[in-house]
Coordinates of C-alpha atoms in Angstrom, one line a residue:
Chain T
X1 CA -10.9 26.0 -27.7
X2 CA -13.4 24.7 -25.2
X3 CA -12.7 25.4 -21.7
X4 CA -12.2 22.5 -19.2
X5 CA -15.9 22.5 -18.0
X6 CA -17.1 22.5 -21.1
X7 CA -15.7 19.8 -22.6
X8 CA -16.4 17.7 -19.7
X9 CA -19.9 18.8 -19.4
X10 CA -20.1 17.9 -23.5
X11 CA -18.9 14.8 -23.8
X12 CA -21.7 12.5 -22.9
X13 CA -24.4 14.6 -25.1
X14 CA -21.4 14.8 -28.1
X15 CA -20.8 10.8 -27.6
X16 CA -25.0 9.9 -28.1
X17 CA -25.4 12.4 -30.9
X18 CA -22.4 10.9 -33.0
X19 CA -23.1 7.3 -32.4
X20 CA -26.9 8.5 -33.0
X21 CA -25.7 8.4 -36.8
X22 CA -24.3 4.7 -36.2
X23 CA -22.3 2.5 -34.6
X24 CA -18.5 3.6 -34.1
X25 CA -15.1 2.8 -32.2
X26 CA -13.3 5.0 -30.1
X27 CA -10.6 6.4 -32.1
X28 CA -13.1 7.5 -35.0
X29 CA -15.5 9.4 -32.6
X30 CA -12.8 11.4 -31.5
X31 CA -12.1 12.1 -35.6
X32 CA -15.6 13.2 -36.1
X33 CA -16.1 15.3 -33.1
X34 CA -12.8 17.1 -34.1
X35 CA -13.7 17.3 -37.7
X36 CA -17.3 18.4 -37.0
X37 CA -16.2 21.2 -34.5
X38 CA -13.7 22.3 -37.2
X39 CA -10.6 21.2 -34.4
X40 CA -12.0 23.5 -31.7
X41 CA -13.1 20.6 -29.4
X42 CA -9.6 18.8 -28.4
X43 CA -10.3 15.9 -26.3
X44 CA -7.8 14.6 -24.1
X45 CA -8.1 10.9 -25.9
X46 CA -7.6 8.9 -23.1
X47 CA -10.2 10.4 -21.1
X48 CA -12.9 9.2 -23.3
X49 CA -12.7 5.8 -22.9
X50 CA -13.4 6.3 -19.2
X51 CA -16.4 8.0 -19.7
X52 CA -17.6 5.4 -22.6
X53 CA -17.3 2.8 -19.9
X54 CA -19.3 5.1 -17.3
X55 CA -22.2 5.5 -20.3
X56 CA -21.6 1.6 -21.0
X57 CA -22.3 0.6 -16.8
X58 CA -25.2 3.8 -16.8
X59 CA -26.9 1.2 -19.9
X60 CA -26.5 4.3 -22.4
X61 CA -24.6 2.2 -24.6
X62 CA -23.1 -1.3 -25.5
X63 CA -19.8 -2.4 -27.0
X64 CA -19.1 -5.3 -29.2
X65 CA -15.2 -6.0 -30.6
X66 CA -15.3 -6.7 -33.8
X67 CA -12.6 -7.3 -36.3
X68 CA -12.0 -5.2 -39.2
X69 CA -11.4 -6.7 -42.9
X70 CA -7.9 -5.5 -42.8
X71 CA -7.6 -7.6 -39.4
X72 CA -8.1 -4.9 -36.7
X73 CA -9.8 -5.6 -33.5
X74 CA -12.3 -2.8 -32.4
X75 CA -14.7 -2.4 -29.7
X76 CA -17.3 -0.6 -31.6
X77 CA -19.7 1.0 -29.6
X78 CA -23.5 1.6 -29.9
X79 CA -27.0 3.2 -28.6
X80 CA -29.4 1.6 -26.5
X81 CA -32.8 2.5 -25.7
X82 CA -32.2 4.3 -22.8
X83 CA -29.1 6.9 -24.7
X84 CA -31.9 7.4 -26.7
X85 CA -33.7 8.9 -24.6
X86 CA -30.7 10.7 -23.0
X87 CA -30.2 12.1 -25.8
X88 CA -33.5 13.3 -26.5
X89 CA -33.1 15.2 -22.9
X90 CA -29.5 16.3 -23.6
X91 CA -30.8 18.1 -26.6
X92 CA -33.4 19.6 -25.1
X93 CA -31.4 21.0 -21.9
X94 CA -28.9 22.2 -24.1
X95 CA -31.4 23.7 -26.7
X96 CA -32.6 25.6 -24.0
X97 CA -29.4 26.9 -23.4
X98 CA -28.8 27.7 -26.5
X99 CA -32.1 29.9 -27.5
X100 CA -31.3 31.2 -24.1
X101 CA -28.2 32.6 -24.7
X102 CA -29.4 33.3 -28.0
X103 CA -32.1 35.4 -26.8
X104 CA -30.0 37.6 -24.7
X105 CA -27.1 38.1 -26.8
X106 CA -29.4 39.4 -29.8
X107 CA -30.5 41.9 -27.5
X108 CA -27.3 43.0 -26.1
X109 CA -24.7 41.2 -28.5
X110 CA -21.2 42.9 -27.4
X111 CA -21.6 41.6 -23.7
X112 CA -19.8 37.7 -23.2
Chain R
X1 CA 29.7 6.8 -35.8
X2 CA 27.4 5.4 -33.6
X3 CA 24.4 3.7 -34.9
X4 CA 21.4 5.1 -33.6
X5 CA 19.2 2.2 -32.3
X6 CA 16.2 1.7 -34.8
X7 CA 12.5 2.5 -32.7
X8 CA 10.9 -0.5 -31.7
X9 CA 7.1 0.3 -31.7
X10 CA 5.9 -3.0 -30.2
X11 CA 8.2 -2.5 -27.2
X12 CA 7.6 1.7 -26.7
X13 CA 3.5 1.0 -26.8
X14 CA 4.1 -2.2 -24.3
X15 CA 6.0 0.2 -22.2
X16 CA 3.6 3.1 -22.2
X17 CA 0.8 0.4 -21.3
X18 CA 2.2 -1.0 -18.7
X19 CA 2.8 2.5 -17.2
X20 CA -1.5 2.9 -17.4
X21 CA -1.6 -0.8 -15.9
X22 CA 0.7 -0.4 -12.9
X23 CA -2.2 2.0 -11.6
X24 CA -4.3 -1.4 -11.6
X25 CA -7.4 1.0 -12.1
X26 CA -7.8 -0.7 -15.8
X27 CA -8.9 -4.0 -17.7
X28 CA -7.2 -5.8 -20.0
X29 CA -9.9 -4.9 -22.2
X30 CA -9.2 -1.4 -21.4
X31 CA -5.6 -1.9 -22.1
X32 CA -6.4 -3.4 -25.6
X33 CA -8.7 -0.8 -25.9
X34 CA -6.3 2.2 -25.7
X35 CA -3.6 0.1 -28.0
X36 CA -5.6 -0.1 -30.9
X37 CA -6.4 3.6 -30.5
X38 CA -3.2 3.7 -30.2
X39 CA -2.0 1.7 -33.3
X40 CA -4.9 3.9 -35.2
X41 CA -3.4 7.5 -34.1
X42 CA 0.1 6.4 -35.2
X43 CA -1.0 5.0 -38.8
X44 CA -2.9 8.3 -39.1
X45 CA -0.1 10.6 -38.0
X46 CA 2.6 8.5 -40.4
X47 CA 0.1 9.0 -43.3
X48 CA 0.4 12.7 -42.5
X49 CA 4.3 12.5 -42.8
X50 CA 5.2 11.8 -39.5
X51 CA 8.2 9.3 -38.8
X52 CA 7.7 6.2 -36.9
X53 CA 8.9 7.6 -33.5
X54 CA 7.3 11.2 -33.8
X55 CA 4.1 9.3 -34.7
X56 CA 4.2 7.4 -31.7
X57 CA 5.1 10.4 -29.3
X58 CA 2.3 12.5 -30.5
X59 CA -0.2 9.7 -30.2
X60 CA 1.0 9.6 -26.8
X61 CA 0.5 12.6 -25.9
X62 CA -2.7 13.2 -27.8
X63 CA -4.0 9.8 -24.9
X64 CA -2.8 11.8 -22.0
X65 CA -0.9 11.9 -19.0
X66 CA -1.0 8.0 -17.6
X67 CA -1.9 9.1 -14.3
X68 CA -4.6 11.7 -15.2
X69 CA -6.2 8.2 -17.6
X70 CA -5.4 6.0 -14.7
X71 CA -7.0 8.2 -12.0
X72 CA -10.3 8.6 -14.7
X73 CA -10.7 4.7 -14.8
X74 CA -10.1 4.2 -11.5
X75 CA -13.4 6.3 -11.0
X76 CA -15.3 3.7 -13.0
X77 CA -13.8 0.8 -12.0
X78 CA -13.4 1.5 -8.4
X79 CA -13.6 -2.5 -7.9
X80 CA -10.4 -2.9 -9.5
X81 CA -8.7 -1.6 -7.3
X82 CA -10.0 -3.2 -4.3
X83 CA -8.3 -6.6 -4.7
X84 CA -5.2 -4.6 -4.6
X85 CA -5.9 -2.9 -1.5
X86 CA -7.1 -5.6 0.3
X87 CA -4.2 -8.1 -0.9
X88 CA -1.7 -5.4 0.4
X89 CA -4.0 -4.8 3.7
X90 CA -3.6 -9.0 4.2
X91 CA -0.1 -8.6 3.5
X92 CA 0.1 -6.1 6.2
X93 CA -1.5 -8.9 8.7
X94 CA 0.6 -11.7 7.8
X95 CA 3.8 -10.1 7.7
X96 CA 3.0 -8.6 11.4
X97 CA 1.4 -11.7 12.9
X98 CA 0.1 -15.0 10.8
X99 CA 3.1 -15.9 9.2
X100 CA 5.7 -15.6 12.1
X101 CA 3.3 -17.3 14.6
X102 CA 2.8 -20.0 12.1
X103 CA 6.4 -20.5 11.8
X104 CA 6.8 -20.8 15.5
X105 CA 4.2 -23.0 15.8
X106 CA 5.9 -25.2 13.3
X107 CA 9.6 -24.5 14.5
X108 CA 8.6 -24.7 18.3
X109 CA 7.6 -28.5 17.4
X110 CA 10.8 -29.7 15.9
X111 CA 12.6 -27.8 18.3
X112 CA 11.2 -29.3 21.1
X113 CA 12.6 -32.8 19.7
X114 CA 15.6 -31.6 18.9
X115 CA 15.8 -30.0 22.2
X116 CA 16.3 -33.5 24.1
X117 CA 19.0 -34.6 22.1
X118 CA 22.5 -33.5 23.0
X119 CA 23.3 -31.4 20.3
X120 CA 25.3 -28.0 20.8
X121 CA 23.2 -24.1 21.4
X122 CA 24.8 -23.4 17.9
X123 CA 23.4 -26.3 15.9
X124 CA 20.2 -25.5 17.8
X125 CA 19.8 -21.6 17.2
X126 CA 21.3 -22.4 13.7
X127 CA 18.5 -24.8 13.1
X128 CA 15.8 -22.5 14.7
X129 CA 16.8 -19.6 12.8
X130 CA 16.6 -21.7 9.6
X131 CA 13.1 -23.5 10.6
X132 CA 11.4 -20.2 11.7
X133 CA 12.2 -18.1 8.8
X134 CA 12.2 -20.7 5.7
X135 CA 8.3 -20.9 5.8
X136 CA 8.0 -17.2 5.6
X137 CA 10.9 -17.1 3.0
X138 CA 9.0 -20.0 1.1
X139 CA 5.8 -18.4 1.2
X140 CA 6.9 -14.7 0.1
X141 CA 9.0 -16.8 -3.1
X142 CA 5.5 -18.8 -3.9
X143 CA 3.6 -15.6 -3.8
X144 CA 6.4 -13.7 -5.8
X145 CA 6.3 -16.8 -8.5
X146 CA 2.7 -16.8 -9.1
X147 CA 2.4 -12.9 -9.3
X148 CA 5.4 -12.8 -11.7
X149 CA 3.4 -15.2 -14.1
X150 CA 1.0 -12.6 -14.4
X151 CA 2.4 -9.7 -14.5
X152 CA 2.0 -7.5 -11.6
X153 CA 5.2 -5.7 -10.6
X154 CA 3.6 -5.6 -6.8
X155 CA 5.1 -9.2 -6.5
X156 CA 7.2 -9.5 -9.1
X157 CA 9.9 -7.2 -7.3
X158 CA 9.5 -10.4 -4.2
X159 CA 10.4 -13.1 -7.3
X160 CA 13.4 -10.9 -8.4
X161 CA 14.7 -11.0 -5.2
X162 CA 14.3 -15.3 -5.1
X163 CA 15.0 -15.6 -8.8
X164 CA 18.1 -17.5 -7.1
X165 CA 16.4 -18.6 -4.1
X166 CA 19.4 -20.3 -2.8
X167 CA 22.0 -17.7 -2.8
X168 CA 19.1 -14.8 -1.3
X169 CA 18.0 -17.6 1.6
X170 CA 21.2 -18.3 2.3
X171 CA 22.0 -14.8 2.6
X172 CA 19.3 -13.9 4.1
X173 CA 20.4 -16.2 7.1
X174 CA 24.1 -15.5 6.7
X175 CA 24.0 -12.2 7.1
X176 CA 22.1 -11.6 10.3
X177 CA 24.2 -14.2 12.0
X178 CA 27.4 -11.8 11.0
X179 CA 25.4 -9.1 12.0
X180 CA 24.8 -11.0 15.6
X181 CA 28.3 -11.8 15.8
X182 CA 29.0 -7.6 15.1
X183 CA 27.0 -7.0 18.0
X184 CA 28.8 -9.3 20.3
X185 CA 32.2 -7.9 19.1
X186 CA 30.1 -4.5 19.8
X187 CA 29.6 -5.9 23.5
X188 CA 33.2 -6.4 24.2
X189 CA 34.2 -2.9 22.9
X190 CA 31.1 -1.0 24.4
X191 CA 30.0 -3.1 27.4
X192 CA 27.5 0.1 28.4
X193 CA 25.3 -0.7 24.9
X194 CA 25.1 -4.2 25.5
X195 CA 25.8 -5.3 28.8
X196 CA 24.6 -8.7 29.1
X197 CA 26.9 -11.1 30.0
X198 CA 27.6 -12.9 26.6
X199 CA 27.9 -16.2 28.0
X200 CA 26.0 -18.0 25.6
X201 CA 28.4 -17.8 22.9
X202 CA 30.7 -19.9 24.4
X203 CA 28.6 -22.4 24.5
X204 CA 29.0 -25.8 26.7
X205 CA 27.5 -29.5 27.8
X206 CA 25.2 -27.5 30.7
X207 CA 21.6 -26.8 30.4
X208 CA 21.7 -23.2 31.4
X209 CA 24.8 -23.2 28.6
X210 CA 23.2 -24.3 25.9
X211 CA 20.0 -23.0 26.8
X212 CA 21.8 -19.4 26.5
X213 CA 23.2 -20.2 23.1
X214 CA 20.2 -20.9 21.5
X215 CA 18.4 -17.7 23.0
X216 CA 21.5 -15.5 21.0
X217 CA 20.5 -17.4 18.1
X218 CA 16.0 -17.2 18.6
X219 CA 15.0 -15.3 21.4
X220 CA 11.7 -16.4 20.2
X221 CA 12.5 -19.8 21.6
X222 CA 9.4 -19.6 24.3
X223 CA 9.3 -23.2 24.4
X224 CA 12.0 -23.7 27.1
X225 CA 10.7 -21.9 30.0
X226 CA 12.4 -18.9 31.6
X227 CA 16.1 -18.4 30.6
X228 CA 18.8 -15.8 31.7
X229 CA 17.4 -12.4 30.8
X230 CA 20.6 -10.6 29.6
X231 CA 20.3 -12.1 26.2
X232 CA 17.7 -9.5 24.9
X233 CA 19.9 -7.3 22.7
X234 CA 21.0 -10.5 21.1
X235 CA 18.0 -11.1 19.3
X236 CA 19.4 -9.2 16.2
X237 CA 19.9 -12.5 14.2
X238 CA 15.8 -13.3 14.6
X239 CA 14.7 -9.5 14.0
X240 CA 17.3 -8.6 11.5
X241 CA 16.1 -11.8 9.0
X242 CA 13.0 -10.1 7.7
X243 CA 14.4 -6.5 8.1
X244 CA 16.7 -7.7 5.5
X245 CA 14.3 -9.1 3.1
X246 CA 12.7 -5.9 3.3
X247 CA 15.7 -4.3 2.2
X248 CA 15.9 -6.5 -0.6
X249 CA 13.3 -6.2 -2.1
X250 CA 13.6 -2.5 -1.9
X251 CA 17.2 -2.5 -3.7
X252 CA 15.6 -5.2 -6.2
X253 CA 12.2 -2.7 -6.6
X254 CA 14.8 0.1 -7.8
X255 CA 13.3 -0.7 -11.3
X256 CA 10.2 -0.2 -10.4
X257 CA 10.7 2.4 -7.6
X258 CA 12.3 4.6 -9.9
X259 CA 10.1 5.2 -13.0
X260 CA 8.1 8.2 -12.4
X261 CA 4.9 8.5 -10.7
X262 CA 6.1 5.4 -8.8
X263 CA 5.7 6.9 -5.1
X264 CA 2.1 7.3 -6.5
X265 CA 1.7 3.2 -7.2
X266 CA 4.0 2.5 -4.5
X267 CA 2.7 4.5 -1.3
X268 CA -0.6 3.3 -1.4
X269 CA 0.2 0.0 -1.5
X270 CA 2.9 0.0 1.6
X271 CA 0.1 2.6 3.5
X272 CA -2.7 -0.1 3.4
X273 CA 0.0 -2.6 4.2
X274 CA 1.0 -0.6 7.5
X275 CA -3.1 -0.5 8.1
X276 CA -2.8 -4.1 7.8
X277 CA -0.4 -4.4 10.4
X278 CA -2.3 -1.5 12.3
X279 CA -5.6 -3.5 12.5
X280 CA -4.0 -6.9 13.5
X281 CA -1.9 -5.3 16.0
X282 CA -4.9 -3.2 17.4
X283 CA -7.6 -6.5 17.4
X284 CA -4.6 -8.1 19.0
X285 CA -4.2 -5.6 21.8
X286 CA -7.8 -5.3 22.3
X287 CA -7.6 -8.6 23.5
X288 CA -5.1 -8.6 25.3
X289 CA -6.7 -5.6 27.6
X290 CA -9.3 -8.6 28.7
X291 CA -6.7 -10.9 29.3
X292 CA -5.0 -8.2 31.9
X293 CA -8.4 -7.5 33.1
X294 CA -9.0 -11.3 33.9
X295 CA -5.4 -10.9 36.1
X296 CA -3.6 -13.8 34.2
X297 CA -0.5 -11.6 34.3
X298 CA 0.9 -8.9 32.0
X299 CA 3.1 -9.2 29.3
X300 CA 5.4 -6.5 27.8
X301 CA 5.5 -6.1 24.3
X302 CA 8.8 -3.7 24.4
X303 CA 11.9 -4.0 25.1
X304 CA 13.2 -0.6 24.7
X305 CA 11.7 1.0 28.1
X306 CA 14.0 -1.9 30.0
X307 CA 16.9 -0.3 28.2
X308 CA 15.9 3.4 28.9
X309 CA 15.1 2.0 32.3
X310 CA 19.0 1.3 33.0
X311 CA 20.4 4.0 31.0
X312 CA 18.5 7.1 32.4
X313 CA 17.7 7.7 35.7
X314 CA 14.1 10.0 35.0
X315 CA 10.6 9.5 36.0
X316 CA 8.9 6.8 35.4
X317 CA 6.1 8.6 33.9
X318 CA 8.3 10.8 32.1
X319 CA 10.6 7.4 30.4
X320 CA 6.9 6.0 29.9
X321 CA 5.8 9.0 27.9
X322 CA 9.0 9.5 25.9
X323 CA 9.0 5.4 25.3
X324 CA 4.8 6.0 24.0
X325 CA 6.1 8.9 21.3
X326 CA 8.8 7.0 20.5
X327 CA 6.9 4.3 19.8
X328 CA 4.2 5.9 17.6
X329 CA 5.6 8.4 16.4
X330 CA 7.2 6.5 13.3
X331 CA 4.5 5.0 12.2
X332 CA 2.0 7.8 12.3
X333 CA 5.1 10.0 10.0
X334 CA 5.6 7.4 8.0
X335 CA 1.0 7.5 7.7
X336 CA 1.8 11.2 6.8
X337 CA 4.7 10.8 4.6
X338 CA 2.9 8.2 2.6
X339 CA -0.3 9.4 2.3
X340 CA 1.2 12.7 0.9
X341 CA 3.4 10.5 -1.6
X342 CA 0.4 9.2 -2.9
X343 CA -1.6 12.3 -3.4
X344 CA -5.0 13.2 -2.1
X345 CA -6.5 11.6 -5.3
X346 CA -8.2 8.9 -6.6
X347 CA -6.8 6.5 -3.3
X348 CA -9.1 5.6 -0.9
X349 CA -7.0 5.0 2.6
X350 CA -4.1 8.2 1.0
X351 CA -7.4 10.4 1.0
X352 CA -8.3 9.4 4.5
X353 CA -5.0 9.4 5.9
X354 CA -4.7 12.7 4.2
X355 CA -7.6 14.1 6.0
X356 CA -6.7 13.0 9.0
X357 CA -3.1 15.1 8.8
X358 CA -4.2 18.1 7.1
X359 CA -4.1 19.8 9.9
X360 CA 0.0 17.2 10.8
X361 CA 0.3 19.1 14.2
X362 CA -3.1 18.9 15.6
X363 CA -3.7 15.2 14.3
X364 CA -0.5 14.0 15.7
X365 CA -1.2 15.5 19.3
X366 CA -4.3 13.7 18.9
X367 CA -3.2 10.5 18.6
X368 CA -0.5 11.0 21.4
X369 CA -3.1 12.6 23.2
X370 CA -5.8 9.8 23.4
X371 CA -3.1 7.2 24.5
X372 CA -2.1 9.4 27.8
X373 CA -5.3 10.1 28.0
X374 CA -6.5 6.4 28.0
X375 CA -3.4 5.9 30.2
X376 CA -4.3 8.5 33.0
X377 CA -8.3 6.8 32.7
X378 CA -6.7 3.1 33.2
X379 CA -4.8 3.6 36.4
X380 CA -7.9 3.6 38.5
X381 CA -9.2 0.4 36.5
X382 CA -5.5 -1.2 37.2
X383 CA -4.6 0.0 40.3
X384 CA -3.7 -3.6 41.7
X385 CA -1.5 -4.4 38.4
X386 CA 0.3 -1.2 38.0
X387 CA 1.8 1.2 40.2
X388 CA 2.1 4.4 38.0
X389 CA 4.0 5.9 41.2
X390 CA 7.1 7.4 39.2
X391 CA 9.0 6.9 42.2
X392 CA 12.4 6.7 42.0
X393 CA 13.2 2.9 42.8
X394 CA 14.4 0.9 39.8
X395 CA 11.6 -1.6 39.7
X396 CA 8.8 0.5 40.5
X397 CA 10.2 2.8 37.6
X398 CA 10.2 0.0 35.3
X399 CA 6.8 -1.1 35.6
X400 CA 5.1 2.9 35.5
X401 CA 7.0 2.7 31.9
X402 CA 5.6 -0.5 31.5
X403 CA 2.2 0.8 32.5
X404 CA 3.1 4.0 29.6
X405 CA 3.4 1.6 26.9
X406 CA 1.2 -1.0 27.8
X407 CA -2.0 0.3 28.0
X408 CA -1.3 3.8 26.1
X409 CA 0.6 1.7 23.4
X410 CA -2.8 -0.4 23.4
X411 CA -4.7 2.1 22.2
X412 CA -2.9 4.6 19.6
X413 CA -4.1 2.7 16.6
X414 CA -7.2 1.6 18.0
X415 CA -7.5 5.5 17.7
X416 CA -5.6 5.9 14.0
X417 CA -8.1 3.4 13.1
X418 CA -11.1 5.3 14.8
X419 CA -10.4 8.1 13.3
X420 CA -10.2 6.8 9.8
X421 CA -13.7 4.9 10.7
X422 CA -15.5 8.0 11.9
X423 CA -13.6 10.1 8.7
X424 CA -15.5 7.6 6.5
X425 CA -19.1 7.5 8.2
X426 CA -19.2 11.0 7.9
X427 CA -18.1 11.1 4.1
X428 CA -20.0 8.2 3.6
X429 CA -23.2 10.3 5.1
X430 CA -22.5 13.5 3.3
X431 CA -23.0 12.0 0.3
X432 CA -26.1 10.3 1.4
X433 CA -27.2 13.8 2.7
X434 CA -26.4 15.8 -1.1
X435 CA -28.1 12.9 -2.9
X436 CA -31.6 13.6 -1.2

């Protein structure tokens, strides 16, 4: 499990990437980030549509309700230019990270 | 055996969303937003082979704590909240001052007709009572109506308690009048507590007699000039009216008052009513400084330091001090109590208050402090108007406790409110400062 920080700092750059593949509501982004992280990242669900609004106001992405042949309303959410490019910086920064932490743990691979 | 009641989804997920909507922090949109996630969680926990009812308490508590969601929302729609606050801070204003002048204004004119015909102090204070509170009554049953239409259990806890608006107005004016009539008996039993002569109830064809009668019934009644001064106590019937409404629509609010997190929804809303009151009173008061200052006269806004004044033979300045924390005191614990109820998060004035009390001691010396202080500074400015002598004479005593309350009482929320001003400049320029 992901610790608090974590998961806060991850949302936003987990949100671009997956609607990066298309278009999506709410509940089923939570399903694919679960499913892709093999359970280990456990969002509290409610919290997520906070920060969907915050990326919506921030012009990352726009919603749309739409209504589902079986007669469901969703809001289904999607990129805009500018998430984009967030994301394009999101993967970057946390690339970085990443080779970083790489890097120092394939020199000294015990230490955490 | 007792059938267990079958699990109403419809009615547990309404439930659960008007929980996250009392918090007023979300849009409908919002709302429908979280249902349909909702809806979606429980299908896919049934499909797993979940029940109904476990479905619907996991899906729950997958969403999260309604105040944790609530407090998140609130962060991005901080406007929501401010019609809320600034509808309670109104509130505040007209329950303190608008409303009850305006009901004078409108009762003082028919009284002054009816005042030339003969017609007995009882009909008179009956039919001022009636005039100066139905407006007020009228108004908080308007306000409660339109609210309930929509929703909001701010108001709709007001329309509960008119949802038979002629049994609650009647008892709202019944009971006071008992409650008057108490305080006479309590005269005759315990002359010391109440020691005006009690004249006026018996009523009679004289001026003076009449005049008396209506004063037991509105004190208010400023119209007539100058009446017999004993009647002061009596104005239980005219303060009691809207102490009782208050205390119905607390025992109506149990409801509400009693689900949890309530104090959270609840506190705010009463503290930026008090801040309402605060500001009106303070504005008022501030004004009232120049009036003195022109030397039109002085009013007293108190009664209690003439009481104190009879009872206790002390110091002027000492009955004046104990009259000022006496005074404040309630309403700066009550400040505490409710920001504390409400928690340090997510609400605006709570957070300020908050600051303002962490250290409860200090804060509250403070604002005793800067009244006496203000008090000691004005009695060079006054000198002609008030004696401050603490000398031992009955009137000269009176009027240094006037002098206490009047111009320290003038200014403890001017400095509540000073403080909660400065409090937010500085926030406001920290975070000017961390963003560059």
């Amino acid at each position: 499990m992901l610790t608090k920080e974590l998961t806060a700092a991850s949302t936003v750059p987990l949100v671009l990437s997956v609607l990066s593949e298309g278009e999506n509501y709410g509940f089923a982004l939570i399903q694919r980030v679960r499913e892709l992280s093999g359970g280990k990242i456990e969002w509290t669900e409610g919290m997520l549509y906070p920060v969907l609004r915050w990326m919506e106001k921030e012009g990352l992405i726009e919603s749309e309700w739409k209504e589902t042949a079986s007669g469901r309303r969703r809001r289904y959410y999607q990129l805009r230019k500018e998430g984009r490019k967030a994301l394009r910086t999101e993967q970057e920064q946390w690339m970085s990270v990443h080779t970083t932490l790489v890097n120092l743990w394939k020199i000294n691979p015990r230490s955490t | 055996m007792e059938n267990k009641p079958s699990f109403d989804l419809n009615r547990a997920l309404r439930a659960r969303l008007e929980e996250l909507s009392q918090s007023g922090s979300l849009h409908a949109d919002d709302l429908q937003e979280l249902e349909h996630h909702l809806r979606d969680s429980i299908a896919k926990l049934q499909s797993s082979g979940l029940s109904l009812e476990e479905a619907f308490l996991r899906a729950t508590r997958n969403l999260g704590g309604s105040e944790i969601v609530a407090d998140e929302f609130l962060k991005v729609n901080p406007a929501r909240i401010w019609p809320s606050r600034i509808l309670c801070l109104v509130a505040g204003a007209v329950l303190f001052f608008v409303l009850p002048s305006l009901c004078d204004t409108a009762s003082g004119f028919v009284m002054r007709m009816l005042w030339r015909l003969p017609i007995s102090g009882h009909v008179l204070g009956l039919l001022a009572l009636v005039l100066r509170w139905s407006p007020l009554f009228g108004a908080i049953l308007a306000a409660g109506w339109w609210m309930n239409a929509r929703g909001d259990s701010w108001t709709r806890a007001a329309a509960a308690c008119f949802r038979k608006p002629l049994l609650t107005t009647s008892c709202l004016i019944l009971i006071p009048i008992v409650l008057a009539y108490g305080l006479r008996l309590a005269n005759v039993f315990f002359p010391l507590v109440f020691d005006g002569p009690g004249w006026g109830w018996r009523d009679g064809q004289s001026q003076w007699a009449r005049l008396a009668t209506l004063r037991l019934w509105s004190p208010w009644a400023s119209f007539i000039p100058a009446g017999p001064p004993q009647e002061h106590w009596s104005g239980a019937a005219f303060y009691l009216a809207p102490a009782l409404l208050i205390f119905l629509a607390v025992v109506k609010c149990r409801g509400p008052l009693s689900q949890p997190g309530a104090a959270r929804i609840w506190a705010p809303r009463v503290l930026w009513l008090l801040m309402g009151a605060v500001t009106v009173y303070s504005v008022l008061n501030l004004g009232h400084v120049w009036w003195v200052d022109k030397g039109q006269g002085v009013t007293y806004p108190f009664g209690l330091p003439l009481l104190m004044n009879d009872r206790f033979p002390i110091n002027g300045n000492l009955a004046g001090l104990v009259v000022l924390i006496f005074w404040w005191g309630p309403l700066a614990a009550s400040m505490l109590g409710l920001g504390w109820l409400a928690g340090a998060k997510g609400e605006l004035c709570a957070r300020v208050i908050k600051q303002l009390f962490r250290r409860p001691v200090l804060s509250a010396l403070g604002l005793m402090a800067f009244p006496v202080i203000s008090t000691l500074f004005f009695r060079p400015v006054f000198a002609d108007l008030s004696l401050f002598q603490g000398s031992h004479t009955v009137p000269q005593r009176l009027l240094t406790v006037f002098d206490w309350c009047h111009y320290g009482g003038l200014f403890a929320p001017v400095c509540l409110l000073l403080g909660m001003f400065v409090y937010l400049i500085r926030r406001r320029l920290n975070r000017v400062a961390r963003l560059a």
